[in-house]
PDB file of C-alpha atoms and ligand atoms in Angstrom:
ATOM      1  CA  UNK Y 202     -17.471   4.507  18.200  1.00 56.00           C
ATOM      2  CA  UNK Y 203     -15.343   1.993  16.447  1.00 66.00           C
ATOM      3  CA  UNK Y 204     -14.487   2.665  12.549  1.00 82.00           C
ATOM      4  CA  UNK Y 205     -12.427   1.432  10.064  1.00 94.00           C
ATOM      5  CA  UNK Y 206     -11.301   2.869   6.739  1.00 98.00           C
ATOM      6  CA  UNK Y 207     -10.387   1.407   3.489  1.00 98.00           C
ATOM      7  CA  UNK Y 208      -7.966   3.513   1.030  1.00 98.00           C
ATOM      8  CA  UNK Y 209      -7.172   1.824  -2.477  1.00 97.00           C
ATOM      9  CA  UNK Y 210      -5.826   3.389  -5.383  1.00 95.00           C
ATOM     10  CA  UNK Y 211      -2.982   2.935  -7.750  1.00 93.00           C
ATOM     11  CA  UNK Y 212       0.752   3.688  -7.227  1.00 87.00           C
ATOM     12  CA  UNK Y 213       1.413   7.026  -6.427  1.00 86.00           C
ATOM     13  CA  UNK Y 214      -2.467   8.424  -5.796  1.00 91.00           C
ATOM     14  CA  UNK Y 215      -1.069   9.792  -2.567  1.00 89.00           C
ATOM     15  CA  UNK Y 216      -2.276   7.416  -0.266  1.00 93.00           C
ATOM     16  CA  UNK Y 217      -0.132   6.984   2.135  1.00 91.00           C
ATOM     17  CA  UNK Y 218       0.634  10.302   2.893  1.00 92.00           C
ATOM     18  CA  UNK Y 219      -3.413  11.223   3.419  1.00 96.00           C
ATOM     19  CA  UNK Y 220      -4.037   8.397   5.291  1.00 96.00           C
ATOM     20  CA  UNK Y 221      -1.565   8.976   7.955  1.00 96.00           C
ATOM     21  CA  UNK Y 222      -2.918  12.793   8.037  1.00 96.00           C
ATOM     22  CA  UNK Y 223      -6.738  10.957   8.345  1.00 97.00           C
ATOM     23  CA  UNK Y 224      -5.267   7.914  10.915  1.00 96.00           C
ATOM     24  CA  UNK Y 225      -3.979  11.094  13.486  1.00 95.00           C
ATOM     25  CA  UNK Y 226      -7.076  13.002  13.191  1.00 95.00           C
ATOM     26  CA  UNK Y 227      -9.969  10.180  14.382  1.00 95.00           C
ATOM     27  CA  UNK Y 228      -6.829   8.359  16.555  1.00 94.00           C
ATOM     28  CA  UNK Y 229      -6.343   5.128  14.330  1.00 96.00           C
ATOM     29  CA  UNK Y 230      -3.437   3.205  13.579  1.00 95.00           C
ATOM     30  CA  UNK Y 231      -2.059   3.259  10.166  1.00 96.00           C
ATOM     31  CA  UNK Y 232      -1.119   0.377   8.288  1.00 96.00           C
ATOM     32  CA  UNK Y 233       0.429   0.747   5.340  1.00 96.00           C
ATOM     33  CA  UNK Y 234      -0.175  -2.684   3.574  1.00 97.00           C
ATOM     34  CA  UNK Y 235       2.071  -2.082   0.793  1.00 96.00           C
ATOM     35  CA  UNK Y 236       5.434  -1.856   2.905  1.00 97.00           C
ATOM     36  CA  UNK Y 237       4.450  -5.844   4.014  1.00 98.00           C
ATOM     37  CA  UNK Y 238       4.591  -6.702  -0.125  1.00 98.00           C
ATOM     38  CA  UNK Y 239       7.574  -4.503   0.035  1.00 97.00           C
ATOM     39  CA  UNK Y 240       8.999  -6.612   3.135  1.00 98.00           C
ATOM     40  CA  UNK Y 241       8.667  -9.882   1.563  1.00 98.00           C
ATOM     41  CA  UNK Y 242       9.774  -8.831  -1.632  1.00 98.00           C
ATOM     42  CA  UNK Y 243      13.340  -7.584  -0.555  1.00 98.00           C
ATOM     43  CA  UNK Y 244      13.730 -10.488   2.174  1.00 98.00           C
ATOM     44  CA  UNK Y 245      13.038 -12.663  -1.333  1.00 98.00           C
ATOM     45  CA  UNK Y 246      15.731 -10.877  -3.201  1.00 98.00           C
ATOM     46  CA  UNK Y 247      18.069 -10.945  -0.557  1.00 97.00           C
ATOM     47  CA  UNK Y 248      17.780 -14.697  -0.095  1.00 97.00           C
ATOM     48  CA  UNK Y 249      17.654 -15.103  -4.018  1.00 98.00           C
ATOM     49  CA  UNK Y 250      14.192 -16.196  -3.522  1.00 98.00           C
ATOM     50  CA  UNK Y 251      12.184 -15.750  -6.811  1.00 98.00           C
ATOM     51  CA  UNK Y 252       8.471 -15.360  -7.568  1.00 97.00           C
ATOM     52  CA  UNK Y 253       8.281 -18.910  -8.843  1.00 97.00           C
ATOM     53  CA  UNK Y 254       9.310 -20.284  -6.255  1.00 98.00           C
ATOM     54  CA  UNK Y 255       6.561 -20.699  -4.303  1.00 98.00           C
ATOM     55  CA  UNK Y 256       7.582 -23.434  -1.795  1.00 97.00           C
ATOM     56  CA  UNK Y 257      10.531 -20.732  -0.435  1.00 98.00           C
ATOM     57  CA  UNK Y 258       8.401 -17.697  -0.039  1.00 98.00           C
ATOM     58  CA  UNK Y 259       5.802 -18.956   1.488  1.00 97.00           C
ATOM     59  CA  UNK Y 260       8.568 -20.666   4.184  1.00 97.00           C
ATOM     60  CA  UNK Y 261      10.367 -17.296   3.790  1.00 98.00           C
ATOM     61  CA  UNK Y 262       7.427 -15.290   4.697  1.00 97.00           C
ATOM     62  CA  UNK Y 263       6.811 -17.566   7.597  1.00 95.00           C
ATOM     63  CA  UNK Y 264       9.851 -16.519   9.578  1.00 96.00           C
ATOM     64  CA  UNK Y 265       9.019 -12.978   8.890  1.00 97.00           C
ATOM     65  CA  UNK Y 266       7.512 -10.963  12.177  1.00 96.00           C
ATOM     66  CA  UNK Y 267       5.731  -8.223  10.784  1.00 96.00           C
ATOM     67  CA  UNK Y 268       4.386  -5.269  13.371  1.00 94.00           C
ATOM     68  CA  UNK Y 269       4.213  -1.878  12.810  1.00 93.00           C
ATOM     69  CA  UNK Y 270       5.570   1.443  15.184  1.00 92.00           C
ATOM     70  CA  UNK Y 271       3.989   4.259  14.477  1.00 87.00           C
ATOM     71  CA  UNK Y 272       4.330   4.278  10.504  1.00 85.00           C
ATOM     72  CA  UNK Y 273       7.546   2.252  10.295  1.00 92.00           C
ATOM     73  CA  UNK Y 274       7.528  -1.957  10.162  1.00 95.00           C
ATOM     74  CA  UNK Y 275       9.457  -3.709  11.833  1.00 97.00           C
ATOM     75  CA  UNK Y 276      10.055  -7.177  10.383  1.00 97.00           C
ATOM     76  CA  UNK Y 277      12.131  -9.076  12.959  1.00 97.00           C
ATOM     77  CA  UNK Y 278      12.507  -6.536  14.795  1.00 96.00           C
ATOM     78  CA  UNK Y 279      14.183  -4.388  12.195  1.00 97.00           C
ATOM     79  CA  UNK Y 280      13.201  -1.224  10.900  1.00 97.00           C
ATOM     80  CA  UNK Y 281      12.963  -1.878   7.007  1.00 97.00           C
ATOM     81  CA  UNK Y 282      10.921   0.990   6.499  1.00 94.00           C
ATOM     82  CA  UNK Y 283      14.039   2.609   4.346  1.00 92.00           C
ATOM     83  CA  UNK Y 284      15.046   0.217   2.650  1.00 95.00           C
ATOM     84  CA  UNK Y 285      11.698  -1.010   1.276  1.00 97.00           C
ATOM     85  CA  UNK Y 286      10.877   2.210  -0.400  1.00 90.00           C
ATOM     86  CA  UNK Y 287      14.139   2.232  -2.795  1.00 89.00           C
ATOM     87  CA  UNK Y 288      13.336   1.715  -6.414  1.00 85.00           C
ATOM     88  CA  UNK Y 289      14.605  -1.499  -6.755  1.00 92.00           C
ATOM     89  CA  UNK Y 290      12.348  -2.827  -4.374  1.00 95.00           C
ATOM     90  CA  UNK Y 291       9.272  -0.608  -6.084  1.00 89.00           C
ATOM     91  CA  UNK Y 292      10.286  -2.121  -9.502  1.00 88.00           C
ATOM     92  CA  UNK Y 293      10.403  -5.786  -8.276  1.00 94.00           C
ATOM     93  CA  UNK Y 294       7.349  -5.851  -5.974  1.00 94.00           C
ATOM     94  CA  UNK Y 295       4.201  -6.170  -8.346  1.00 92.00           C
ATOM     95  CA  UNK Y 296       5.779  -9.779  -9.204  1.00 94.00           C
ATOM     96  CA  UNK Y 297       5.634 -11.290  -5.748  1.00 97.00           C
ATOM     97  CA  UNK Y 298       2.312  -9.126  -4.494  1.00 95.00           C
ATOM     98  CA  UNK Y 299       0.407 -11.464  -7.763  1.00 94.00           C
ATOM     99  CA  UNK Y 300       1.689 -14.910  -5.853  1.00 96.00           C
ATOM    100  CA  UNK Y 301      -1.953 -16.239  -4.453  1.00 96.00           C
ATOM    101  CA  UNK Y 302       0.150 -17.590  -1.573  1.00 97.00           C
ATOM    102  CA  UNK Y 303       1.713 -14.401  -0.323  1.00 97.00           C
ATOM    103  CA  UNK Y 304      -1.284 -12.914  -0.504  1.00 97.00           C
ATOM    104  CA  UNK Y 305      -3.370 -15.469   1.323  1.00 97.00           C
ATOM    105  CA  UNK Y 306      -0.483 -15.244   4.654  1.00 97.00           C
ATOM    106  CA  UNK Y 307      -0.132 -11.132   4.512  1.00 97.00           C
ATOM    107  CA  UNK Y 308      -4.066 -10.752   4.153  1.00 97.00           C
ATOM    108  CA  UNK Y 309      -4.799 -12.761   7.394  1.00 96.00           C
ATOM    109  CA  UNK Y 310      -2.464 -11.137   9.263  1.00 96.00           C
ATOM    110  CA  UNK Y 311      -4.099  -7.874   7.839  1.00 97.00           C
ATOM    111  CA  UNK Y 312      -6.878  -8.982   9.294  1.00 96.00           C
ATOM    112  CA  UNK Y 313      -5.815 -10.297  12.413  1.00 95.00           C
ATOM    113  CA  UNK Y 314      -4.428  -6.451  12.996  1.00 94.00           C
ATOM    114  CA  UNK Y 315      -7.737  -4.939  12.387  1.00 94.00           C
ATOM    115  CA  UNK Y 316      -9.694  -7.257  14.421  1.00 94.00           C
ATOM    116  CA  UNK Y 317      -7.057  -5.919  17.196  1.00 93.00           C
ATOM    117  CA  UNK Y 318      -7.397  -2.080  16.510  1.00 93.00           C
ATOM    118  CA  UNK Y 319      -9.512   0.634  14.668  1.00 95.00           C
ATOM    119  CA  UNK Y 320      -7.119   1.016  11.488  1.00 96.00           C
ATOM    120  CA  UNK Y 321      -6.540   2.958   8.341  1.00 97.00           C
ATOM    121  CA  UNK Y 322      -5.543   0.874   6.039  1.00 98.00           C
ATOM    122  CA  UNK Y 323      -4.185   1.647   2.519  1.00 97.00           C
ATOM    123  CA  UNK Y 324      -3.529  -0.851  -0.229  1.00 96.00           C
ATOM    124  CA  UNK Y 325      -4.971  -2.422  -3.396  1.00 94.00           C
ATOM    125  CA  UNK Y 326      -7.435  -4.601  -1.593  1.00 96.00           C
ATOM    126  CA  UNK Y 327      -8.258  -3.248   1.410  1.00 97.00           C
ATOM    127  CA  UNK Y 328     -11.990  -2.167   0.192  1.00 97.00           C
ATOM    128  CA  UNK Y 329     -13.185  -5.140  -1.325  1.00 96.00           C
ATOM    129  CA  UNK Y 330     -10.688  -7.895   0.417  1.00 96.00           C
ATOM    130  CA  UNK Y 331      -9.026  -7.385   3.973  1.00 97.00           C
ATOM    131  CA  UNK Y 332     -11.907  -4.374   5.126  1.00 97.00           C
ATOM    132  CA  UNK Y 333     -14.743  -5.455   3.425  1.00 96.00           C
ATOM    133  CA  UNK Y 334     -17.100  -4.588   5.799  1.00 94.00           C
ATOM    134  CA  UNK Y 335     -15.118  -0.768   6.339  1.00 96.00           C
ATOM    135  CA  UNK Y 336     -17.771   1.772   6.631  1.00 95.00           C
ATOM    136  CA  UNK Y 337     -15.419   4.199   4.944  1.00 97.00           C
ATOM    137  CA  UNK Y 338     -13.627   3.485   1.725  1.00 98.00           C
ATOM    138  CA  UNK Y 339     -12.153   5.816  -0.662  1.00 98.00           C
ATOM    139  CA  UNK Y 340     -10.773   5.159  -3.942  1.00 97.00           C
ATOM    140  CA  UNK Y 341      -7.474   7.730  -4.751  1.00 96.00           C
ATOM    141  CA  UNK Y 342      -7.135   7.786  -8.556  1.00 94.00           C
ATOM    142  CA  UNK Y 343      -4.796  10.610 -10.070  1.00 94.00           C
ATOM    143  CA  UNK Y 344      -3.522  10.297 -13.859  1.00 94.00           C
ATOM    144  CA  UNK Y 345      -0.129   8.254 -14.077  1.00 95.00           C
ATOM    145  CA  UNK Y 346       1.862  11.233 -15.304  1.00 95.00           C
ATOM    146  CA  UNK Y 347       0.701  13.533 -12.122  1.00 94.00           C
ATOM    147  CA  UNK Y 348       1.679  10.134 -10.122  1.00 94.00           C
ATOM    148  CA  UNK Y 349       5.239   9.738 -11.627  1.00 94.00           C
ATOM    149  CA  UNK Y 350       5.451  13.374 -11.083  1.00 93.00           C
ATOM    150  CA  UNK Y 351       4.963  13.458  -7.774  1.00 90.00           C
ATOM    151  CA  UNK Y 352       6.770   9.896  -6.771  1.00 88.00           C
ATOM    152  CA  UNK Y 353       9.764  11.621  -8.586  1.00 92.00           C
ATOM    153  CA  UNK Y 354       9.732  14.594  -6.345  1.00 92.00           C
ATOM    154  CA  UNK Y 355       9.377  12.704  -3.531  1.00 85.00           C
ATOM    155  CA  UNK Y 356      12.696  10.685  -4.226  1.00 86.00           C
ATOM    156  CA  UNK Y 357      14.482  13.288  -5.275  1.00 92.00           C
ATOM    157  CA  UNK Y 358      13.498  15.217  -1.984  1.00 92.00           C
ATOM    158  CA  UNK Y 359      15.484  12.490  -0.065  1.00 86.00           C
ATOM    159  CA  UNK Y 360      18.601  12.288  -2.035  1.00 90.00           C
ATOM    160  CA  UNK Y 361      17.513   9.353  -4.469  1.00 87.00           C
ATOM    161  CA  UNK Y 362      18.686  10.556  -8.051  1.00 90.00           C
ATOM    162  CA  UNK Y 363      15.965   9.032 -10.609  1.00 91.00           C
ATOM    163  CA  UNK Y 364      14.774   9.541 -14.128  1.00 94.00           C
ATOM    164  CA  UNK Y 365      10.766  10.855 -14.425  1.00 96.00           C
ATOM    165  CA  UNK Y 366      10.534   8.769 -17.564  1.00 96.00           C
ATOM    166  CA  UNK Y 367      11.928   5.550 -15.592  1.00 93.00           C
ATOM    167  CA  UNK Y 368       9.145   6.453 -12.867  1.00 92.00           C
ATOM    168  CA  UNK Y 369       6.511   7.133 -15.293  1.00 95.00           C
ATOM    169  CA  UNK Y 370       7.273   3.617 -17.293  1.00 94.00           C
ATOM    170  CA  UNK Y 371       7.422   1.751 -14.289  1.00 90.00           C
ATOM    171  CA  UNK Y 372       4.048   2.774 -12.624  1.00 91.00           C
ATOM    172  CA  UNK Y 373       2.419   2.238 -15.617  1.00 93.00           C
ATOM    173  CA  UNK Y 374       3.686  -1.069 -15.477  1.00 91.00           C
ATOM    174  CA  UNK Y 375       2.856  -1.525 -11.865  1.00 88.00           C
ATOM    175  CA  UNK Y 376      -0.828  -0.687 -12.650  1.00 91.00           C
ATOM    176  CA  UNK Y 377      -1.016  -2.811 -15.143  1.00 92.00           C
ATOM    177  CA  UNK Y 378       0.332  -6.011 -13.508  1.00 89.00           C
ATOM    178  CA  UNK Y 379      -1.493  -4.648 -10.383  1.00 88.00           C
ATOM    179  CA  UNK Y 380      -5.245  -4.310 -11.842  1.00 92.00           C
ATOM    180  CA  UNK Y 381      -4.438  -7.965 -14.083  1.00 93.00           C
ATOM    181  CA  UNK Y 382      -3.479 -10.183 -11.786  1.00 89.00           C
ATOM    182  CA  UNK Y 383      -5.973 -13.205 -11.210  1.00 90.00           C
ATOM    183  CA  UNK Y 384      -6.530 -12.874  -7.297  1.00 90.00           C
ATOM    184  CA  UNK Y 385      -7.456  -9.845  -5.884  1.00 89.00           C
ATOM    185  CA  UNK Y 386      -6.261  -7.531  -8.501  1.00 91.00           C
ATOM    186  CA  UNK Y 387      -6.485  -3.903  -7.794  1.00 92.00           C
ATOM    187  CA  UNK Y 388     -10.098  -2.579  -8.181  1.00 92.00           C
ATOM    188  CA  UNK Y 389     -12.773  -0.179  -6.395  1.00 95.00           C
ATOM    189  CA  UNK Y 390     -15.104  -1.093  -4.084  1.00 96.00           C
ATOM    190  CA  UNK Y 391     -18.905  -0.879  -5.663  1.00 95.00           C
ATOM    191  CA  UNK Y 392     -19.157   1.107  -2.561  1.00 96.00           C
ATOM    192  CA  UNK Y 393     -15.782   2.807  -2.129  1.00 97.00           C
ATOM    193  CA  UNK Y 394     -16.107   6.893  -2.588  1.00 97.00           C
ATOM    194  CA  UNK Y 395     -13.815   7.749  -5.808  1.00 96.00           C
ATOM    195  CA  UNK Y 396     -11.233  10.943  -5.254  1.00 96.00           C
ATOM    196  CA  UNK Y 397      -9.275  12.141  -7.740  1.00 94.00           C
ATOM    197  CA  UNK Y 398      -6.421  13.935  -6.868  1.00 91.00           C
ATOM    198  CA  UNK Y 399      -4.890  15.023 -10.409  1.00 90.00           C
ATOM    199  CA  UNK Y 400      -6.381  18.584  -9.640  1.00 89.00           C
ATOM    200  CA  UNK Y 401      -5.967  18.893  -5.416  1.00 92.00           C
ATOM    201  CA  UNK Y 402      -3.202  18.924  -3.564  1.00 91.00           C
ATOM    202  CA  UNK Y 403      -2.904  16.652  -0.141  1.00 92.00           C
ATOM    203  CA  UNK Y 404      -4.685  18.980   2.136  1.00 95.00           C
ATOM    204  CA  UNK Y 405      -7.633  19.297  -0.324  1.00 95.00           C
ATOM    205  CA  UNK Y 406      -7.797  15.523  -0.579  1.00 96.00           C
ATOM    206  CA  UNK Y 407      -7.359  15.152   3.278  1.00 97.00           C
ATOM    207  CA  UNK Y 408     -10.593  17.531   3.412  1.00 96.00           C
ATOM    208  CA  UNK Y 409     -13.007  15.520   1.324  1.00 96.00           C
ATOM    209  CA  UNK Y 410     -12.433  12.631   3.264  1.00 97.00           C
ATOM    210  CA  UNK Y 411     -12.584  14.528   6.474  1.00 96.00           C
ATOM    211  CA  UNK Y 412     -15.637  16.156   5.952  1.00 96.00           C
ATOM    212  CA  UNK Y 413     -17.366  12.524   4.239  1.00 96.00           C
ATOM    213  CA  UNK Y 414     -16.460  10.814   7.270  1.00 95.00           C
ATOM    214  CA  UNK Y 415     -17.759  13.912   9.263  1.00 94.00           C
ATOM    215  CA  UNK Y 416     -20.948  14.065   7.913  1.00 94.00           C
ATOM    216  CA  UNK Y 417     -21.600  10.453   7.592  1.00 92.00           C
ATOM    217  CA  UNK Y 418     -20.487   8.702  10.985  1.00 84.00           C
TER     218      UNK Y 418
HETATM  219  O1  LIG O 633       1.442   0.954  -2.104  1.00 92.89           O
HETATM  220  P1  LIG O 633       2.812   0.487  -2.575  1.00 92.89           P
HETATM  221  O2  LIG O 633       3.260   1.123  -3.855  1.00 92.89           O
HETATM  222  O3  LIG O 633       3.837   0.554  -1.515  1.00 92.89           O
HETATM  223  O4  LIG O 633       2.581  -1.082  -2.893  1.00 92.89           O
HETATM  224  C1  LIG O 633       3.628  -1.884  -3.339  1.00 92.89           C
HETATM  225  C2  LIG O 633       3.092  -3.023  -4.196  1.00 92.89           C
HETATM  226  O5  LIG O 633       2.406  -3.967  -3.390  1.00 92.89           O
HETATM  227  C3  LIG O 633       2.147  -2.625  -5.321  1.00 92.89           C
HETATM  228  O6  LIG O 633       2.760  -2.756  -6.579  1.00 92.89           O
HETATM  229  C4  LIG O 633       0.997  -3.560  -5.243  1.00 92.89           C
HETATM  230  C5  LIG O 633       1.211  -4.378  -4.016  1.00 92.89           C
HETATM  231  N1  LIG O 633       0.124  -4.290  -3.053  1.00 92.89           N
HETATM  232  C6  LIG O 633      -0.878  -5.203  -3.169  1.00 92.89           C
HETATM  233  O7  LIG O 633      -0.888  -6.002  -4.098  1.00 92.89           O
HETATM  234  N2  LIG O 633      -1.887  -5.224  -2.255  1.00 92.89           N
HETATM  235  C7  LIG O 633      -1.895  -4.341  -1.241  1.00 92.89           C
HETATM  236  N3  LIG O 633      -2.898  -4.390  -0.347  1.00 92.89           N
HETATM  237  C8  LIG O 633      -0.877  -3.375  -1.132  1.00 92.89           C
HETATM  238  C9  LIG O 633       0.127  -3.360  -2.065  1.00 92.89           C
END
């Protein structure tokens, strides 16, 4: 049977990571909608591009080819994947994901891609914007510290040096521009099931969702 699933959450709820685990065990692809925000937001910086100027990023983002391999994306045919997860990029990103035109061009092709395949998708909209008609949604919460915590270790695990208090700071500021922004600001589905994680670990999240889906397909 065909399904879709929606996970939202806030930075660092672990969403990525369980929805990869979840896309491998019922066979769907994952797309990772954050790493396209990411995408645009470095080719911006790179080209001096800011978030104000609207006229350039929306040209910008229409020489961008965006397609995913397995969990990496490609944009032009160049594996970014590294590069877009580096703190600078993480720090800059909430700025550029609030422009109502960026938006508009990376949630069609969202959309486009799941009318294509049977997707997970994870993001900040996915359950009440780009999926809305998902049968499965989940909503990862976990309290910022725990979040900063484990984004922290995860850098640190591949060489990037960083400060927990920076981490902490700036995903509390991330969740704050993320759930204020005027379109499509990060919030849960009326019908999205709520997990938090604060107290499981990735396998016990994985299992929820497992056995939800299980017993409700
Ligand atoms: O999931 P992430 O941390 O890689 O997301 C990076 C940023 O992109 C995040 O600050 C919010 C934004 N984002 C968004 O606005 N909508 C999405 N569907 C996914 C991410």
């Amino acid at each position: 049977m065909e399904i879709s699933i929606a996970i939202d959450g806030p930075a660092g709820a672990g969403k990525s990571t369980i929805a990869k685990m979840i896309g491998k065990k019922f066979n769907l692809m994952y797309i990772n909608t954050g790493s396209m925000y990411r995408a645009v937001t470095l080719k911006a910086m790179d080209a001096n591009i800011s978030e104000n100027n609207v006229h350039d990023l929306v040209k910008l983002v229409g020489s961008l080819e965006m397609h995913f391999v397995e969990d990496s994306l490609y944009v032009n045919n160049e594996d970014l994947t590294n590069m877009i997860n580096m703190p600078n990029i993480s720090n800059n990103v909430s700025k550029y994901a609030a422009v109502p035109e960026i938006r508009e061009i990376l949630v069609k092709l969202q959309k486009d891609i799941a009318k294509k395949f049977n997707v997970i998708m994870d993001g900040r909209d996915i359950g009440t914007v780009v999926l809305k008609e998902a049968p499965f949604k989940f909503y990862l919460t976990a309290s910022s510290e725990e979040r900063a915590k484990r984004r922290y270790e995860e850098l640190m695990s591949k060489g990037i040096k960083v400060d927990y208090n920076t981490i902490l700071n700036d995903i509390i500021k991330r969740d704050f521009i993320d759930t204020h922004r005027e379109v499509n600001p990060l919030t849960k589905a009326s019908d999205a099931v709520e997990i938090d994680s604060s107290d499981l670990d990735i396998d016990g999240v994985v299992n929820v969702i497992v056995s939800y889906i299980n017993s409700n397909i």
